[in-house]
Amino acid sequence: MTEAETLLIQQAAARLGPKGVVTDPAEIEPWVTDWRGRVHGATPAMLAPASTEEVAAIVDLAAEHRVPLVPQGGNTGMAAGATPPADGSALLLSMRRMNRIRSMSAENRLAVAEAGVILATLHDAAHDAGMRFPLTLGARGSCTIGGLTSTNAGGTQVLKFGTMRALVAGVEAVLPDGSIHNGLSGLKKDNRGYSLDQLLIGAEGTLGVITAVALRLVPAIAARAVAWVGVDSPAKALELLRFLEARTANVEGFELVPQDSLHLVLKHIPDTRAPLDGTHAWNVLIEATTSDLEADVTNELEKLLGAALQQRLVVDAVLASNEAQAEAFWKLRDSISEAERAEGQTLAHDISVPVADMPSFLVDAACEVEQAFPGVTATGFGHLGDGNIHFHVRAAAHATPDWYESEGERIVHFVDDLVTQAGGSISAEHGIGQLKRDELARLAPPGRIHALRAIKHALDPLGIMNPGKLVP
Ligand SMILES: Cc1cc2nc3c(=O)[nH]c(=O)nc-3n(C[C@H](O)[C@H](O)[C@H](O)COP(=O)(O)OP(=O)(O)OC[C@H]3O[C@@H](n4cnc5c(N)ncnc54)[C@H](O)[C@@H]3O)c2cc1C
């Protein structure tokens, strides 16, 4: 530990009290490795402020001692953005003690939640107020509002409601100079120049520490219909989505699940079973919802799927007959990452290309990767309607434990080159973190890199906010 770190930890302890500073390595240990277990960091201490003023005090101290901070929420991020460097040169700034929902207003359709509020907790609180926060994803039981905002997370309902950027009405944050930016008023219109809020969304903790967020709410769901559908190909799946969209505005979830992913979930995740008899190369999980108490969304989806069946867009389909079954269908989709983690080494690519191009991209890219790297399995699942697929390349069963090190870079370059040639993005919703930083440097146009560096330097000239992440 450096002298500067020792001093900072002592002064932080005096300011935050015993709950606010953790130095026990056993307590810190679960928080210094990323969710996928690929990147291992180290830190002498985890600081855990409980208020915006305490965050500001810690950022002041960090600037004074030139010790970098790594903000962290639930540590569920997919790009190792919340993992500290391995040399112990930064302190973790855990935001989990800032976990109050400050307000919930059905009239304004706004909630103000502190950065450490868990997404599922916000869902429950909004529901109790007769409202809904419509963004959701598999990690909802542990990811935080600060982390979701900082990664501009997407999830399974983007089709209708957009990513965090569309759902954040304002941000409160401590900037790297220790000043507090308060954008929580939730003004619908505010054109006072550059939007700090928008800069902080998706900044992955490199421009400041988000302490609270004003979030847009929508009316609560009165009823939902959830269906599991077998289709022949991703192209048919997209055709099905367009067919449904032309006839109803109620579809808000449309997730593509290949047989390979479903197989892994059934193999590794307890209490799961396939919804359809027989296997289908491709499946789609569809959710339609309504906030209208009079509407019969189940009947509507059933009729539409019947018509789609007649038009051969669909091979087979089943509607969840109750909430428990609907949850069971969603569990199959939400557990794919966990099942892959249990299966073995996987290289994850969170990619997007123009929506209409995704079906052929997915099939062609999987083919090309499997030909170029014999033995691997390449497949994609997820948010087809957003043009965003999690394109994953899994090591062969006999691969050696150093597969990532020996093959990883070549495979990642191969996939990212295909994505770039297709006019897509190498990070659709997970961010850059440290895992994609070199690829961003390799593939992004010079103008984009220059702007990222210039903004970072202007706001954080001392480089104390999450160095080594996002900005090449
Ligand atoms: C099972 C599973 C499913 C997922 N599904 C999706 C999905 O469908 N769509 C999707 O977009 N993502 C998905 N994710 C990843 C997603 O990015 C994270 O779950 C979530 O956005 C991160 O929240 P977190 O609190 O865990 O943040 P962390 O992992 O702790 O941090 C993520 C980044 O944000 C920064 N950060 C965290 N808190 C703050 C703060 N208060 N101020 C400033 N910076 C901060 C960190 O430094 C880091 O760079 C999934 C993850 C898992 C494990």
XYZ file of C-alpha atoms and ligand atoms in Angstrom:
525
model
C 0.000 0.000 0.000
C 1.386 3.441 -0.854
C 1.706 6.245 1.679
C -0.985 8.201 -0.195
C -3.409 5.260 0.036
C -2.718 4.827 3.755
C -3.437 8.512 4.395
C -6.595 8.466 2.266
C -7.922 5.371 4.056
C -7.263 6.935 7.473
C -8.986 10.188 6.540
C -11.883 8.331 4.899
C -12.374 6.289 8.087
C -12.547 9.484 10.109
C -15.155 10.920 7.716
C -17.270 7.792 7.023
C -17.037 5.887 10.296
C -16.398 2.148 10.679
C -19.173 1.014 8.286
C -17.753 3.172 5.528
C -14.300 1.610 5.179
C -13.595 -2.078 4.599
C -9.978 -3.270 4.692
C -10.513 -6.932 5.575
C -9.245 -8.825 2.470
C -11.861 -11.569 2.944
C -14.690 -9.013 2.833
C -13.185 -7.240 -0.174
C -12.403 -10.419 -2.094
C -15.821 -11.014 -3.781
C -15.768 -7.492 -5.206
C -12.392 -7.473 -6.976
C -13.218 -10.038 -9.659
C -15.667 -9.329 -12.471
C -18.987 -11.217 -12.801
C -17.683 -13.584 -15.453
C -14.622 -14.343 -13.322
C -12.215 -13.325 -16.044
C -10.519 -10.248 -14.599
C -8.945 -10.257 -11.138
C -8.130 -6.981 -9.454
C -6.817 -5.934 -6.058
C -7.356 -3.034 -3.688
C -6.265 -2.183 -0.170
C -9.708 -0.842 0.755
C -13.328 -0.538 -0.236
C -14.891 2.788 0.714
C -18.659 2.852 1.183
C -20.137 6.334 1.618
C -23.774 6.641 2.682
C -24.631 10.116 1.332
C -23.828 12.445 -1.563
C -21.849 14.688 0.789
C -19.765 11.732 1.898
C -19.072 10.818 -1.743
C -17.983 14.416 -2.383
C -15.659 14.297 0.633
C -14.074 11.054 -0.636
C -13.602 12.435 -4.159
C -11.919 15.522 -2.628
C -9.553 13.303 -0.674
C -8.845 11.144 -3.724
C -7.938 14.273 -5.708
C -5.766 15.596 -2.885
C -3.815 12.329 -2.598
C -3.980 11.488 -6.327
C -5.420 8.053 -5.564
C -7.898 6.809 -8.184
C -11.374 5.528 -7.316
C -13.278 2.702 -9.006
C -17.040 3.202 -8.527
C -18.942 -0.022 -8.073
C -22.600 -0.996 -7.755
C -23.639 -4.653 -7.900
C -20.508 -5.756 -9.810
C -22.682 -7.484 -12.423
C -21.261 -5.525 -15.360
C -20.074 -7.559 -18.339
C -17.017 -5.495 -19.308
C -15.053 -5.558 -16.012
C -15.569 -1.810 -15.660
C -15.997 -2.086 -11.885
C -12.938 -4.285 -11.351
C -9.970 -2.400 -9.861
C -6.487 -2.707 -11.407
C -4.464 -5.749 -10.327
C -1.618 -3.669 -8.873
C -3.797 -2.331 -6.038
C -3.271 1.258 -7.188
C -6.956 2.294 -6.831
C -9.605 2.097 -4.116
C -13.046 0.621 -4.664
C -15.902 3.043 -4.103
C -18.894 0.890 -3.292
C -22.190 2.704 -3.771
C -24.335 0.008 -2.194
C -24.946 1.890 1.072
C -26.627 4.700 -0.860
C -29.782 2.656 -1.222
C -32.718 4.976 -0.487
C -35.592 5.629 -2.825
C -35.909 9.340 -2.180
C -39.270 9.828 -3.850
C -41.872 8.106 -5.971
C -44.410 10.297 -7.728
C -47.229 8.822 -9.798
C -48.285 12.415 -10.661
C -44.896 13.315 -12.134
C -44.302 9.743 -13.291
C -40.902 9.995 -11.693
C -38.916 8.130 -9.061
C -35.708 9.421 -7.534
C -33.492 6.532 -6.471
C -30.017 6.623 -4.983
C -27.241 4.948 -6.944
C -27.089 1.840 -4.765
C -30.777 0.922 -5.056
C -31.115 -2.590 -6.492
C -33.213 -2.697 -9.672
C -35.648 -5.299 -8.249
C -36.220 -3.083 -5.200
C -37.146 -0.189 -7.468
C -39.511 -2.449 -9.434
C -41.287 -3.430 -6.198
C -41.527 0.142 -4.934
C -42.913 1.394 -8.252
C -45.433 -1.442 -8.272
C -46.576 -0.504 -4.750
C -47.220 3.020 -6.058
C -49.316 1.689 -8.957
C -46.521 2.446 -11.421
C -43.735 0.642 -13.185
C -40.076 1.184 -14.040
C -39.989 -0.659 -17.360
C -36.308 -1.553 -17.758
C -35.425 -5.060 -16.666
C -32.681 -7.631 -17.175
C -31.356 -10.909 -15.798
C -29.237 -9.283 -13.086
C -32.167 -7.284 -11.621
C -31.722 -8.888 -8.177
C -28.226 -7.449 -7.755
C -27.480 -4.674 -10.271
C -27.903 -1.083 -9.093
C -29.407 2.082 -10.526
C -25.952 3.716 -10.556
C -24.436 0.812 -12.486
C -27.337 0.622 -14.919
C -27.086 4.343 -15.604
C -23.305 4.287 -15.895
C -23.433 1.486 -18.479
C -26.534 2.830 -20.242
C -27.947 -0.651 -19.776
C -30.593 -2.033 -22.091
C -32.250 -5.343 -21.280
C -35.320 -7.116 -22.517
C -37.847 -4.267 -22.771
C -35.820 -1.830 -24.911
C -38.017 -2.566 -27.906
C -40.781 -0.466 -26.396
C -39.130 1.704 -23.729
C -35.536 2.288 -24.856
C -32.297 1.990 -22.891
C -31.458 3.805 -19.639
C -30.723 6.920 -21.681
C -34.418 7.119 -22.571
C -35.553 6.401 -19.024
C -33.278 8.708 -17.052
C -34.827 12.123 -16.479
C -31.870 13.498 -14.542
C -28.705 12.618 -12.655
C -27.113 13.752 -9.420
C -23.367 13.141 -9.403
C -20.125 14.123 -7.773
C -17.747 15.353 -10.449
C -13.994 14.671 -10.315
C -13.322 18.144 -8.827
C -15.567 17.248 -5.865
C -18.453 19.489 -6.941
C -22.012 18.173 -6.925
C -24.051 18.270 -10.122
C -27.758 18.208 -9.322
C -29.894 17.323 -12.324
C -32.701 15.636 -10.432
C -35.490 18.111 -11.089
C -36.706 15.943 -13.959
C -37.440 18.900 -16.230
C -38.884 17.752 -19.496
C -37.299 20.674 -21.295
C -33.904 22.135 -20.407
C -31.596 23.498 -23.088
C -28.799 25.069 -21.068
C -26.135 23.733 -23.429
C -24.250 20.458 -23.102
C -26.153 17.891 -21.082
C -24.010 16.722 -18.160
C -26.662 14.112 -17.397
C -26.303 12.575 -20.839
C -22.493 12.657 -20.580
C -22.630 10.763 -17.302
C -25.029 8.128 -18.677
C -22.822 5.425 -20.170
C -19.608 7.019 -18.837
C -18.819 3.864 -16.819
C -17.623 5.867 -13.827
C -14.920 7.707 -15.786
C -16.414 11.216 -15.471
C -17.813 11.216 -11.947
C -19.741 9.259 -9.363
C -23.485 9.029 -9.879
C -25.191 9.365 -6.504
C -28.892 9.465 -7.467
C -31.031 9.256 -10.582
C -34.485 10.569 -11.513
C -36.216 7.797 -13.451
C -39.240 7.850 -15.715
C -42.137 5.616 -14.710
C -44.969 4.231 -16.807
C -48.382 2.936 -15.708
C -48.367 -0.474 -14.040
C -49.097 -3.570 -16.094
C -52.723 -4.699 -15.822
C -52.096 -7.958 -17.660
C -49.389 -9.675 -19.618
C -49.194 -12.574 -22.039
C -45.983 -14.541 -22.417
C -45.403 -17.012 -25.227
C -42.625 -19.416 -26.183
C -42.424 -19.906 -29.922
C -40.409 -22.218 -32.165
C -39.231 -20.722 -35.472
C -37.096 -21.962 -38.351
C -34.550 -19.170 -38.493
C -33.653 -15.713 -37.165
C -35.072 -14.300 -40.417
C -38.456 -15.892 -39.660
C -38.227 -14.539 -36.113
C -37.763 -10.981 -37.372
C -40.579 -11.455 -39.857
C -42.757 -12.597 -36.957
C -41.884 -9.479 -34.948
C -42.807 -7.200 -37.840
C -46.049 -9.185 -38.345
C -46.983 -8.666 -34.688
C -45.960 -4.999 -34.634
C -48.179 -4.288 -37.617
C -51.199 -5.589 -35.656
C -50.618 -4.570 -32.033
C -48.646 -2.051 -30.011
C -48.573 -4.361 -27.002
C -45.413 -6.388 -27.733
C -42.598 -5.184 -25.504
C -40.312 -8.219 -25.193
C -39.037 -10.279 -28.118
C -36.018 -12.405 -27.272
C -34.301 -14.847 -29.597
C -33.067 -18.087 -27.985
C -31.180 -20.673 -30.061
C -31.557 -24.365 -29.229
C -27.925 -24.437 -28.088
C -28.563 -21.834 -25.348
C -31.795 -23.501 -24.268
C -29.952 -26.817 -24.008
C -27.315 -25.274 -21.691
C -29.985 -23.745 -19.456
C -31.839 -27.063 -19.149
C -28.531 -28.770 -18.375
C -27.209 -26.383 -15.716
C -30.107 -24.484 -14.157
C -32.281 -26.386 -11.679
C -36.070 -26.438 -12.048
C -36.156 -25.636 -15.755
C -37.974 -27.487 -18.530
C -38.469 -26.913 -22.240
C -41.820 -25.215 -22.960
C -42.395 -26.985 -26.312
C -42.373 -30.651 -27.241
C -39.565 -31.411 -29.636
C -36.627 -29.147 -30.383
C -36.497 -26.096 -32.589
C -33.327 -24.608 -33.979
C -34.530 -21.189 -32.870
C -37.020 -20.047 -30.243
C -38.529 -16.696 -29.406
C -39.804 -15.523 -26.054
C -42.550 -12.953 -26.580
C -44.095 -10.716 -23.958
C -47.127 -8.534 -24.632
C -48.464 -6.273 -21.910
C -51.242 -3.799 -21.348
C -52.028 -1.241 -18.691
C -55.691 -1.281 -19.774
C -57.814 -3.295 -17.320
C -60.370 -4.010 -20.063
C -57.918 -5.384 -22.633
C -57.454 -9.130 -23.163
C -53.850 -9.284 -24.189
C -53.667 -13.101 -23.926
C -56.504 -13.585 -26.362
C -54.948 -11.058 -28.721
C -51.518 -12.735 -28.708
C -53.071 -16.188 -29.084
C -54.999 -15.089 -32.173
C -51.986 -13.389 -33.693
C -49.763 -16.410 -33.147
C -52.475 -18.610 -34.691
C -52.447 -16.420 -37.785
C -48.640 -16.471 -37.836
C -48.742 -20.263 -37.629
C -50.983 -20.370 -40.694
C -48.558 -18.120 -42.549
C -45.710 -20.473 -41.533
C -43.858 -17.752 -39.650
C -44.115 -19.956 -36.574
C -43.557 -23.708 -36.274
C -45.054 -24.214 -32.805
C -46.069 -21.968 -29.922
C -47.322 -22.141 -26.353
C -48.764 -19.384 -24.187
C -48.027 -19.334 -20.471
C -51.251 -20.327 -18.755
C -50.464 -18.469 -15.522
C -47.920 -16.123 -13.912
C -45.781 -18.997 -12.590
C -45.417 -20.368 -16.102
C -44.682 -16.916 -17.486
C -41.908 -16.558 -14.905
C -40.626 -20.038 -15.822
C -40.378 -18.995 -19.505
C -38.477 -15.843 -18.546
C -36.164 -17.846 -16.292
C -35.060 -19.811 -19.363
C -34.056 -16.591 -21.099
C -32.575 -14.840 -18.075
C -30.396 -17.820 -17.101
C -28.474 -18.148 -20.369
C -25.390 -16.236 -19.151
C -25.328 -18.190 -15.897
C -25.665 -21.500 -17.748
C -22.831 -20.568 -20.103
C -20.662 -19.647 -17.151
C -21.300 -23.118 -15.709
C -20.566 -24.825 -19.034
C -17.055 -23.462 -19.428
C -15.024 -20.923 -21.349
C -17.051 -18.531 -23.481
C -16.025 -15.388 -25.327
C -18.961 -12.978 -25.153
C -19.583 -10.349 -27.838
C -22.385 -7.880 -27.179
C -22.891 -6.630 -30.693
C -25.349 -4.689 -32.788
C -25.861 -4.261 -36.511
C -28.801 -2.621 -38.329
C -31.895 -4.619 -37.306
C -32.792 -5.873 -40.777
C -29.242 -7.192 -41.277
C -29.054 -9.119 -38.005
C -30.647 -12.422 -39.100
C -28.204 -13.015 -41.953
C -25.282 -11.576 -39.974
C -25.958 -13.990 -37.132
C -26.110 -17.083 -39.321
C -23.175 -16.122 -41.567
C -20.910 -14.952 -38.741
C -21.517 -18.160 -36.733
C -20.598 -20.186 -39.808
C -17.460 -18.177 -40.523
C -16.249 -18.337 -36.908
C -16.788 -22.104 -36.669
C -14.903 -22.605 -39.926
C -12.020 -20.358 -38.930
C -11.662 -21.849 -35.428
C -12.496 -25.568 -35.645
C -14.093 -27.046 -32.528
C -15.698 -23.842 -31.186
C -19.454 -23.297 -31.035
C -20.694 -19.882 -32.139
C -24.233 -18.743 -31.561
C -26.239 -15.682 -30.624
C -29.185 -14.889 -28.394
C -31.069 -11.873 -27.159
C -32.613 -8.691 -28.363
C -33.208 -9.349 -32.053
C -35.716 -6.514 -32.405
C -33.044 -4.033 -31.252
C -30.490 -5.417 -33.694
C -28.532 -6.486 -30.592
C -27.369 -10.043 -30.123
C -25.067 -11.568 -27.550
C -22.836 -13.423 -29.969
C -20.928 -15.982 -27.970
C -18.100 -18.279 -28.975
C -17.679 -21.287 -26.705
C -14.507 -23.323 -26.399
C -14.548 -26.964 -27.454
C -15.121 -29.409 -24.588
C -11.489 -30.545 -24.839
C -10.056 -26.992 -24.853
C -7.195 -26.345 -22.457
C -7.725 -23.986 -19.490
C -5.577 -21.357 -21.249
C -7.997 -21.155 -24.222
C -8.795 -17.488 -23.512
C -5.122 -16.584 -23.504
C -4.124 -18.706 -26.490
C -7.134 -18.172 -28.776
C -9.125 -15.293 -27.284
C -7.528 -12.341 -29.024
C -7.670 -13.911 -32.490
C -11.336 -14.833 -32.099
C -12.317 -11.437 -30.699
C -10.553 -9.658 -33.576
C -12.243 -11.931 -36.082
C -15.750 -11.299 -34.697
C -15.239 -7.566 -34.144
C -13.919 -7.165 -37.693
C -17.062 -8.832 -39.046
C -19.215 -6.504 -36.914
C -17.316 -3.415 -38.040
C -17.532 -4.425 -41.699
C -21.300 -4.775 -41.209
C -21.490 -1.178 -39.899
C -22.228 -2.350 -36.367
C -21.059 -1.719 -32.820
C -18.697 -3.937 -30.792
C -20.585 -2.969 -27.626
C -24.331 -2.596 -27.942
C -25.275 -2.405 -24.270
C -22.552 -3.736 -21.955
C -20.095 -0.889 -22.360
C -16.350 -0.934 -22.961
C -14.903 -1.334 -19.452
C -11.449 -2.867 -19.644
C -12.395 -5.880 -21.749
C -13.236 -3.942 -24.927
C -10.889 -0.986 -24.568
C -8.174 -2.288 -26.875
C -10.773 -3.206 -29.470
C -12.281 0.276 -29.283
C -8.795 1.724 -29.824
C -8.216 -0.626 -32.772
C -11.535 -0.093 -34.532
C -13.065 3.282 -33.611
C -12.566 6.183 -36.020
C -9.964 8.733 -34.848
C -12.619 11.420 -34.320
C -14.473 9.311 -31.771
C -11.297 8.451 -29.843
C -10.186 12.099 -29.847
C -13.546 13.257 -28.477
C -13.541 10.597 -25.733
C -10.037 11.591 -24.622
C -10.767 15.316 -24.762
C -13.946 14.998 -22.656
C -12.225 12.739 -20.130
C -9.280 15.114 -19.771
C -11.494 18.201 -19.484
C -13.577 16.767 -16.639
C -10.984 14.591 -14.922
C -7.567 16.164 -15.531
C -6.002 14.279 -12.600
C -7.249 10.930 -13.896
C -8.749 9.839 -10.564
C -12.060 8.459 -11.902
C -11.861 4.820 -12.922
C -8.614 5.045 -14.938
C -7.908 2.334 -17.500
C -11.586 1.946 -18.365
C -13.524 2.951 -21.469
C -11.195 5.686 -22.795
C -8.312 4.229 -24.860
C -27.227 -12.236 -15.667
C -26.934 -10.881 -16.256
C -27.737 -10.395 -17.268
C -27.487 -9.135 -17.819
N -28.304 -8.706 -18.806
C -28.093 -7.494 -19.343
C -28.950 -6.995 -20.375
O -29.865 -7.671 -20.824
N -28.710 -5.747 -20.824
C -27.692 -4.971 -20.356
O -27.529 -3.836 -20.800
N -26.865 -5.422 -19.406
C -27.030 -6.654 -18.895
N -26.174 -7.111 -17.927
C -25.000 -6.293 -17.548
C -25.391 -4.961 -16.972
O -24.519 -3.983 -17.489
C -25.337 -4.869 -15.503
O -26.146 -5.853 -14.904
C -25.698 -3.499 -14.914
O -25.892 -2.485 -15.843
C -24.548 -3.073 -14.057
O -25.021 -2.682 -12.799
P -24.089 -2.868 -11.517
O -24.722 -2.122 -10.418
O -23.808 -4.300 -11.244
O -22.752 -2.119 -11.970
P -21.244 -2.543 -11.789
O -20.956 -3.814 -12.472
O -20.876 -2.461 -10.365
O -20.530 -1.346 -12.583
C -20.651 -1.223 -13.966
C -19.930 0.050 -14.430
O -20.583 1.202 -13.907
C -19.705 1.939 -13.048
N -20.514 2.372 -11.912
C -21.267 1.603 -11.086
N -21.933 2.383 -10.211
C -21.583 3.664 -10.482
C -21.928 4.916 -9.932
N -22.786 5.028 -8.930
N -21.378 6.038 -10.462
C -20.498 5.957 -11.496
N -20.136 4.794 -12.052
C -20.675 3.657 -11.560
C -18.577 1.000 -12.698
O -17.386 1.699 -12.421
C -18.495 0.156 -13.947
O -17.744 0.822 -14.914
C -26.393 -8.360 -17.351
C -25.590 -8.844 -16.324
C -25.843 -10.100 -15.783
C -24.952 -10.586 -14.688
